[in-house]
Amino acid sequence: MKYYHLIIILLIFQSCNTATLSEKEANNISNLQVEIIIEDGTNQNSLNKINAFLTNGEKSIINDNIQIRLNGKPLELFVRTGNYYDKYPVYRTDELERRESYYFEIILPDSTKYPIAFIKPSKITSKFNFPTNFSLDKDYTFDWKNNNLTGDMEIWKGVHKKDNPNAHSGGRYAESTIHHTIKNDSGNYSVQKSFYKDSLTVADYLKIRINSIENGLINPELMINSKITFDYVMDKTIWVEK
């Protein structure tokens, strides 16, 4: 029985994906790796999210005495618990007002403060025109103008089975996902009608995602692979005509 308990303890220990760091380690910025993701999109008045992840290069760090600030205001350390005792900490905020620039600092347990990241994202001028529906008998075409981003585009579909209209499936990671890069000031793109059907299924909707990423400045004293990105994401769902 004692060996069984020992195995359980070892499994719990091995599954733990977080670290707290010793006081000495936590007060040395070179022991920290930071990844900051700012995501913007088509919300009318706000960003989608601001997340900052802190690790030691291998494990996520949970330390209430380490604070990350954005433009002078502290982010909240939020910890989600997963399976097998794993925890997923993230510094985040619900104050998602768009700003001209984003400046991040870290305050360590000994109260020392360091700049860690800065980004001033480009102002998006792109205008995309997406017809709201598509016909199974015609190619689906959308266009754009005043484009100033290089966008990686993915198009996938939700489908139902021809022999069972109530059986729905499909998703972004299907083999049939279309990949394309948008970089011209103006232009258009057509999804061929042959994409809508195969021998077993028929499309219910098309999902279009256009994604553009900018990188910002990072404090070189942080661990290698630290980064800050501004991720502009546009999602559109286009339904088949009824």
mmCIF file of N, CA and C in Angstrom, residues 29 34 36-38 47 50-52 67-75 91 93 95 97-107 112-121 216-222 227-230:
data_model
loop_
_atom_site.group_PDB
_atom_site.id
_atom_site.type_symbol
_atom_site.label_atom_id
_atom_site.label_comp_id
_atom_site.label_asym_id
_atom_site.label_seq_id
_atom_site.Cartn_x
_atom_site.Cartn_y
_atom_site.Cartn_z
ATOM 1 N N ILE A 29 15.456 39.233 -12.886
ATOM 2 C CA ILE A 29 14.646 39.281 -14.111
ATOM 3 C C ILE A 29 15.149 38.308 -15.175
ATOM 4 N N VAL A 34 8.770 35.969 -20.500
ATOM 5 C CA VAL A 34 7.466 36.631 -20.585
ATOM 6 C C VAL A 34 6.934 36.509 -22.009
ATOM 7 N N ILE A 36 3.573 38.071 -24.001
ATOM 8 C CA ILE A 36 2.410 38.948 -23.908
ATOM 9 C C ILE A 36 1.671 38.916 -25.238
ATOM 10 N N ILE A 37 0.363 38.685 -25.159
ATOM 11 C CA ILE A 37 -0.475 38.634 -26.353
ATOM 12 C C ILE A 37 -1.587 39.664 -26.210
ATOM 13 N N ILE A 38 -1.624 40.615 -27.139
ATOM 14 C CA ILE A 38 -2.729 41.561 -27.226
ATOM 15 C C ILE A 38 -3.512 41.194 -28.476
ATOM 16 N N LEU A 47 -10.609 45.901 -27.285
ATOM 17 C CA LEU A 47 -9.796 44.772 -27.692
ATOM 18 C C LEU A 47 -10.523 43.471 -27.356
ATOM 19 N N ILE A 50 -6.109 40.878 -23.409
ATOM 20 C CA ILE A 50 -4.714 41.159 -23.092
ATOM 21 C C ILE A 50 -4.275 40.097 -22.092
ATOM 22 N N ASN A 51 -3.348 39.240 -22.502
ATOM 23 C CA ASN A 51 -2.860 38.167 -21.644
ATOM 24 C C ASN A 51 -1.346 38.229 -21.554
ATOM 25 N N ALA A 52 -0.816 38.021 -20.344
ATOM 26 C CA ALA A 52 0.624 37.934 -20.136
ATOM 27 C C ALA A 52 0.920 36.634 -19.400
ATOM 28 N N GLN A 67 4.290 41.274 -9.824
ATOM 29 C CA GLN A 67 3.201 42.038 -10.428
ATOM 30 C C GLN A 67 3.597 42.488 -11.835
ATOM 31 N N ILE A 68 2.639 42.408 -12.749
ATOM 32 C CA ILE A 68 2.830 42.945 -14.100
ATOM 33 C C ILE A 68 1.852 44.089 -14.293
ATOM 34 N N ARG A 69 2.366 45.200 -14.825
ATOM 35 C CA ARG A 69 1.538 46.385 -15.027
ATOM 36 C C ARG A 69 1.503 46.781 -16.499
ATOM 37 N N LEU A 70 0.349 47.275 -16.911
ATOM 38 C CA LEU A 70 0.155 47.811 -18.252
ATOM 39 C C LEU A 70 -0.176 49.289 -18.144
ATOM 40 N N ASN A 71 0.694 50.124 -18.710
ATOM 41 C CA ASN A 71 0.490 51.577 -18.660
ATOM 42 C C ASN A 71 0.180 52.047 -17.243
ATOM 43 N N GLY A 72 0.899 51.451 -16.280
ATOM 44 C CA GLY A 72 0.792 51.867 -14.889
ATOM 45 C C GLY A 72 -0.251 51.145 -14.064
ATOM 46 N N LYS A 73 -1.116 50.337 -14.687
ATOM 47 C CA LYS A 73 -2.177 49.658 -13.950
ATOM 48 C C LYS A 73 -1.885 48.168 -13.848
ATOM 49 N N PRO A 74 -2.058 47.575 -12.654
ATOM 50 C CA PRO A 74 -1.726 46.159 -12.480
ATOM 51 C C PRO A 74 -2.700 45.238 -13.207
ATOM 52 N N LEU A 75 -2.143 44.177 -13.798
ATOM 53 C CA LEU A 75 -2.958 43.099 -14.334
ATOM 54 C C LEU A 75 -3.293 42.127 -13.208
ATOM 55 N N TYR A 91 -1.739 36.523 -16.413
ATOM 56 C CA TYR A 91 -2.009 37.893 -15.996
ATOM 57 C C TYR A 91 -2.933 38.506 -17.053
ATOM 58 N N THR A 93 -6.587 41.384 -17.833
ATOM 59 C CA THR A 93 -7.391 42.532 -17.406
ATOM 60 C C THR A 93 -8.689 42.568 -18.181
ATOM 61 N N GLU A 95 -10.077 45.562 -18.527
ATOM 62 C CA GLU A 95 -10.052 46.917 -19.080
ATOM 63 C C GLU A 95 -9.395 46.849 -20.461
ATOM 64 N N GLU A 97 -9.791 48.752 -23.276
ATOM 65 C CA GLU A 97 -9.853 49.934 -24.135
ATOM 66 C C GLU A 97 -8.651 49.957 -25.079
ATOM 67 N N ARG A 98 -8.911 50.271 -26.344
ATOM 68 C CA ARG A 98 -7.817 50.393 -27.307
ATOM 69 C C ARG A 98 -6.951 51.613 -26.968
ATOM 70 N N ARG A 99 -5.645 51.441 -27.129
ATOM 71 C CA ARG A 99 -4.708 52.525 -26.842
ATOM 72 C C ARG A 99 -3.752 52.694 -28.022
ATOM 73 N N GLU A 100 -3.116 53.850 -28.061
ATOM 74 C CA GLU A 100 -2.133 54.090 -29.124
ATOM 75 C C GLU A 100 -0.910 53.212 -28.939
ATOM 76 N N SER A 101 -0.530 52.969 -27.664
ATOM 77 C CA SER A 101 0.631 52.133 -27.378
ATOM 78 C C SER A 101 0.410 51.388 -26.060
ATOM 79 N N TYR A 102 1.228 50.326 -25.851
ATOM 80 C CA TYR A 102 1.077 49.457 -24.687
ATOM 81 C C TYR A 102 2.464 49.241 -24.079
ATOM 82 N N TYR A 103 2.598 49.683 -22.822
ATOM 83 C CA TYR A 103 3.884 49.639 -22.123
ATOM 84 C C TYR A 103 3.727 48.771 -20.874
ATOM 85 N N PHE A 104 4.528 47.719 -20.784
ATOM 86 C CA PHE A 104 4.421 46.759 -19.690
ATOM 87 C C PHE A 104 5.647 46.838 -18.795
ATOM 88 N N GLU A 105 5.390 46.766 -17.481
ATOM 89 C CA GLU A 105 6.446 46.711 -16.479
ATOM 90 C C GLU A 105 6.215 45.507 -15.579
ATOM 91 N N ILE A 106 7.292 45.070 -14.928
ATOM 92 C CA ILE A 106 7.174 44.014 -13.927
ATOM 93 C C ILE A 106 7.753 44.526 -12.620
ATOM 94 N N ILE A 107 7.071 44.209 -11.515
ATOM 95 C CA ILE A 107 7.552 44.539 -10.176
ATOM 96 C C ILE A 107 7.835 43.230 -9.453
ATOM 97 N N THR A 112 11.702 45.909 -6.844
ATOM 98 C CA THR A 112 12.382 46.468 -8.010
ATOM 99 C C THR A 112 11.456 46.405 -9.223
ATOM 100 N N LYS A 113 11.570 47.449 -10.049
ATOM 101 C CA LYS A 113 10.679 47.574 -11.207
ATOM 102 C C LYS A 113 11.510 47.607 -12.486
ATOM 103 N N TYR A 114 11.024 46.865 -13.500
ATOM 104 C CA TYR A 114 11.713 46.832 -14.783
ATOM 105 C C TYR A 114 10.700 47.004 -15.915
ATOM 106 N N PRO A 115 11.084 47.731 -16.968
ATOM 107 C CA PRO A 115 10.266 47.676 -18.187
ATOM 108 C C PRO A 115 10.454 46.300 -18.820
ATOM 109 N N ILE A 116 9.386 45.723 -19.347
ATOM 110 C CA ILE A 116 9.561 44.405 -19.978
ATOM 111 C C ILE A 116 9.131 44.388 -21.445
ATOM 112 N N ALA A 117 8.181 45.226 -21.853
ATOM 113 C CA ALA A 117 7.721 45.148 -23.240
ATOM 114 C C ALA A 117 7.015 46.433 -23.645
ATOM 115 N N PHE A 118 7.069 46.712 -24.955
ATOM 116 C CA PHE A 118 6.400 47.889 -25.513
ATOM 117 C C PHE A 118 5.990 47.591 -26.945
ATOM 118 N N ILE A 119 4.793 48.065 -27.308
ATOM 119 C CA ILE A 119 4.360 47.951 -28.691
ATOM 120 C C ILE A 119 3.428 49.106 -29.033
ATOM 121 N N LYS A 120 3.631 49.644 -30.220
ATOM 122 C CA LYS A 120 2.735 50.664 -30.770
ATOM 123 C C LYS A 120 2.204 50.105 -32.085
ATOM 124 N N PRO A 121 1.047 49.453 -32.056
ATOM 125 C CA PRO A 121 0.561 48.757 -33.245
ATOM 126 C C PRO A 121 0.121 49.711 -34.342
ATOM 127 N N GLY A 216 6.531 43.480 -30.978
ATOM 128 C CA GLY A 216 6.995 44.689 -30.321
ATOM 129 C C GLY A 216 8.370 44.518 -29.703
ATOM 130 N N LEU A 217 8.769 45.479 -28.879
ATOM 131 C CA LEU A 217 10.075 45.484 -28.223
ATOM 132 C C LEU A 217 10.002 44.727 -26.906
ATOM 133 N N ILE A 218 11.074 43.998 -26.588
ATOM 134 C CA ILE A 218 11.118 43.224 -25.357
ATOM 135 C C ILE A 218 12.425 43.535 -24.627
ATOM 136 N N ASN A 219 12.405 43.545 -23.304
ATOM 137 C CA ASN A 219 13.610 43.793 -22.516
ATOM 138 C C ASN A 219 14.605 42.642 -22.728
ATOM 139 N N PRO A 220 15.823 42.939 -23.222
ATOM 140 C CA PRO A 220 16.782 41.862 -23.506
ATOM 141 C C PRO A 220 17.295 41.153 -22.263
ATOM 142 N N GLU A 221 17.037 41.706 -21.069
ATOM 143 C CA GLU A 221 17.445 41.028 -19.838
ATOM 144 C C GLU A 221 16.565 39.832 -19.521
ATOM 145 N N LEU A 222 15.372 39.784 -20.107
ATOM 146 C CA LEU A 222 14.505 38.630 -19.906
ATOM 147 C C LEU A 222 15.093 37.396 -20.592
ATOM 148 N N LYS A 227 8.544 37.534 -25.628
ATOM 149 C CA LYS A 227 8.030 38.282 -26.777
ATOM 150 C C LYS A 227 6.725 38.984 -26.424
ATOM 151 N N ILE A 228 6.397 39.986 -27.229
ATOM 152 C CA ILE A 228 5.098 40.648 -27.173
ATOM 153 C C ILE A 228 4.564 40.717 -28.597
ATOM 154 N N THR A 229 3.308 40.342 -28.775
ATOM 155 C CA THR A 229 2.687 40.375 -30.101
ATOM 156 C C THR A 229 1.337 41.071 -30.021
ATOM 157 N N PHE A 230 1.036 41.774 -31.094
ATOM 158 C CA PHE A 230 -0.289 42.368 -31.273
ATOM 159 C C PHE A 230 -0.948 41.593 -32.401
#
